[in-house]
């Protein structure tokens, strides 16, 4: 058990060091970093795909805010928590990033590779 705790602490420290070293407040993060952000900083996954794409498969506990409805639905998200935008491949989420920033969301990043990258990394998705 002590070995697992030490491994978790070293892994978390490396992620923190990389974040501080890069100095980025936006950009993209991989599935492992996104999971760590959710677990440690209570980040929220925001899926910017259409409702039909969202229903076909999405990250558990993610919120669907399609790009077309961003202006109306963005107000329902907390501005004091980090947001991780999820698109189909990452490109549509990158486009939505500027819109979220314009609405006053300070900590917004994109999931590198989008939902496709998430699945490719072997991470679970929820359907329905």
CSV table of C-alpha atoms in Angstrom, one decimal:
chain,number,residue,atom,x,y,z
A,1,UNK,CA,0.0,0.0,0.0
A,2,UNK,CA,2.8,2.4,0.8
A,3,UNK,CA,4.3,1.8,-2.7
A,4,UNK,CA,0.9,2.8,-4.3
A,5,UNK,CA,0.7,5.9,-2.2
A,6,UNK,CA,4.2,6.9,-3.1
A,7,UNK,CA,3.5,6.3,-6.8
A,8,UNK,CA,0.4,8.4,-6.6
A,9,UNK,CA,2.2,11.3,-4.9
A,10,UNK,CA,5.1,11.2,-7.4
A,11,UNK,CA,2.7,11.1,-10.3
A,12,UNK,CA,0.6,14.0,-9.0
A,13,UNK,CA,3.8,16.0,-8.3
A,14,UNK,CA,5.0,15.4,-11.8
A,15,UNK,CA,1.7,16.6,-13.2
A,16,UNK,CA,1.8,19.7,-11.0
A,17,UNK,CA,5.4,20.5,-11.9
A,18,UNK,CA,4.6,20.2,-15.6
A,19,UNK,CA,1.6,22.5,-15.3
A,20,UNK,CA,3.7,25.1,-13.3
A,21,UNK,CA,6.6,24.8,-15.7
A,22,UNK,CA,4.5,25.5,-18.8
A,23,UNK,CA,2.6,28.3,-17.3
A,24,UNK,CA,-0.4,27.7,-19.4
A,25,UNK,CA,-4.0,28.6,-18.4
A,26,UNK,CA,-5.4,27.1,-21.5
A,27,UNK,CA,-4.5,24.6,-24.2
A,28,UNK,CA,-5.1,20.9,-24.2
A,29,UNK,CA,-4.5,18.1,-21.8
A,30,UNK,CA,-4.5,14.3,-22.3
A,31,UNK,CA,-6.9,11.8,-20.7
A,32,UNK,CA,-4.6,11.1,-17.8
A,33,UNK,CA,-4.2,14.8,-16.9
A,34,UNK,CA,-7.9,15.3,-17.3
A,35,UNK,CA,-8.7,12.5,-14.9
A,36,UNK,CA,-6.3,13.9,-12.4
A,37,UNK,CA,-7.9,17.4,-12.8
A,38,UNK,CA,-11.3,16.0,-12.1
A,39,UNK,CA,-10.2,14.0,-9.1
A,40,UNK,CA,-7.9,16.6,-7.5
A,41,UNK,CA,-9.4,19.9,-8.6
A,42,UNK,CA,-13.1,18.9,-9.2
A,43,UNK,CA,-12.8,19.9,-12.9
A,44,UNK,CA,-16.0,19.5,-15.0
A,45,UNK,CA,-16.1,17.8,-18.4
A,46,UNK,CA,-18.1,19.9,-20.9
A,47,UNK,CA,-19.0,18.0,-24.1
A,48,UNK,CA,-19.5,20.5,-26.9
A,49,UNK,CA,-20.8,18.0,-29.4
A,50,UNK,CA,-24.4,17.8,-30.6
A,51,UNK,CA,-27.0,16.0,-28.4
A,52,UNK,CA,-27.1,13.0,-30.8
A,53,UNK,CA,-23.3,12.6,-30.7
A,54,UNK,CA,-23.4,13.0,-26.9
A,55,UNK,CA,-26.0,10.2,-26.6
A,56,UNK,CA,-23.9,7.9,-28.8
A,57,UNK,CA,-21.2,8.0,-26.2
A,58,UNK,CA,-19.8,10.5,-23.7
A,59,UNK,CA,-17.6,10.7,-20.6
A,60,UNK,CA,-19.5,9.8,-17.4
A,61,UNK,CA,-20.7,12.9,-15.5
A,62,UNK,CA,-19.9,15.2,-18.4
A,63,UNK,CA,-22.3,18.0,-19.3
A,64,UNK,CA,-23.6,18.5,-22.8
A,65,UNK,CA,-23.3,22.2,-24.0
A,66,UNK,CA,-23.3,22.1,-27.8
A,67,UNK,CA,-21.3,24.8,-29.5
A,68,UNK,CA,-24.5,26.1,-31.2
A,69,UNK,CA,-26.2,26.6,-27.8
A,70,UNK,CA,-23.1,27.9,-25.9
A,71,UNK,CA,-24.3,31.4,-25.4
A,72,UNK,CA,-27.6,30.2,-23.8
A,73,UNK,CA,-26.3,27.3,-21.7
A,74,UNK,CA,-22.8,28.5,-20.6
A,75,UNK,CA,-24.4,30.4,-17.7
A,76,UNK,CA,-25.4,27.1,-16.1
A,77,UNK,CA,-21.8,26.1,-15.5
A,78,UNK,CA,-19.8,27.2,-12.5
A,79,UNK,CA,-17.1,29.8,-13.2
A,80,UNK,CA,-15.1,28.9,-10.2
A,81,UNK,CA,-14.2,25.3,-11.3
A,82,UNK,CA,-11.8,24.3,-14.1
A,83,UNK,CA,-13.6,23.2,-17.3
A,84,UNK,CA,-12.4,20.5,-19.7
A,85,UNK,CA,-14.0,20.9,-23.1
A,86,UNK,CA,-14.6,17.7,-25.1
A,87,UNK,CA,-15.3,17.5,-28.8
A,88,UNK,CA,-15.2,14.8,-31.4
A,89,UNK,CA,-11.5,15.1,-32.2
A,90,UNK,CA,-10.5,18.2,-30.2
A,91,UNK,CA,-10.8,20.8,-33.0
A,92,UNK,CA,-14.4,21.8,-32.2
A,93,UNK,CA,-13.5,22.1,-28.5
A,94,UNK,CA,-10.6,24.4,-29.4
A,95,UNK,CA,-13.1,26.7,-31.3
A,96,UNK,CA,-15.4,26.8,-28.2
A,97,UNK,CA,-12.5,27.6,-25.9
A,98,UNK,CA,-12.4,31.3,-27.0
A,99,UNK,CA,-16.2,31.6,-26.5
A,100,UNK,CA,-15.9,30.3,-23.0
A,101,UNK,CA,-13.0,32.7,-22.2
A,102,UNK,CA,-15.1,35.6,-23.6
A,103,UNK,CA,-17.9,34.6,-21.2
A,104,UNK,CA,-15.6,34.9,-18.2
A,105,UNK,CA,-14.5,31.4,-17.6
A,106,UNK,CA,-10.8,31.6,-16.4
A,107,UNK,CA,-9.7,28.0,-16.3
A,108,UNK,CA,-10.7,26.3,-19.6
A,109,UNK,CA,-8.8,23.6,-21.4
A,110,UNK,CA,-9.5,21.1,-24.1
A,111,UNK,CA,-9.2,17.3,-24.0
A,112,UNK,CA,-6.5,16.5,-26.5
A,113,UNK,CA,-7.9,14.3,-29.2
A,114,UNK,CA,-11.5,14.8,-28.0
A,115,UNK,CA,-13.7,11.8,-27.3
A,116,UNK,CA,-11.8,9.8,-29.9
A,117,UNK,CA,-8.6,10.3,-28.0
A,118,UNK,CA,-10.3,9.4,-24.8
A,119,UNK,CA,-11.6,6.1,-26.2
A,120,UNK,CA,-8.2,5.4,-27.8
A,121,UNK,CA,-6.5,5.8,-24.4
A,122,UNK,CA,-8.8,3.0,-23.1
A,123,UNK,CA,-10.9,5.3,-20.9
A,124,UNK,CA,-14.6,4.4,-20.3
A,125,UNK,CA,-17.6,6.1,-22.0
A,126,UNK,CA,-21.2,6.1,-21.1
A,127,UNK,CA,-24.0,5.7,-23.7
A,128,UNK,CA,-27.5,7.1,-23.6
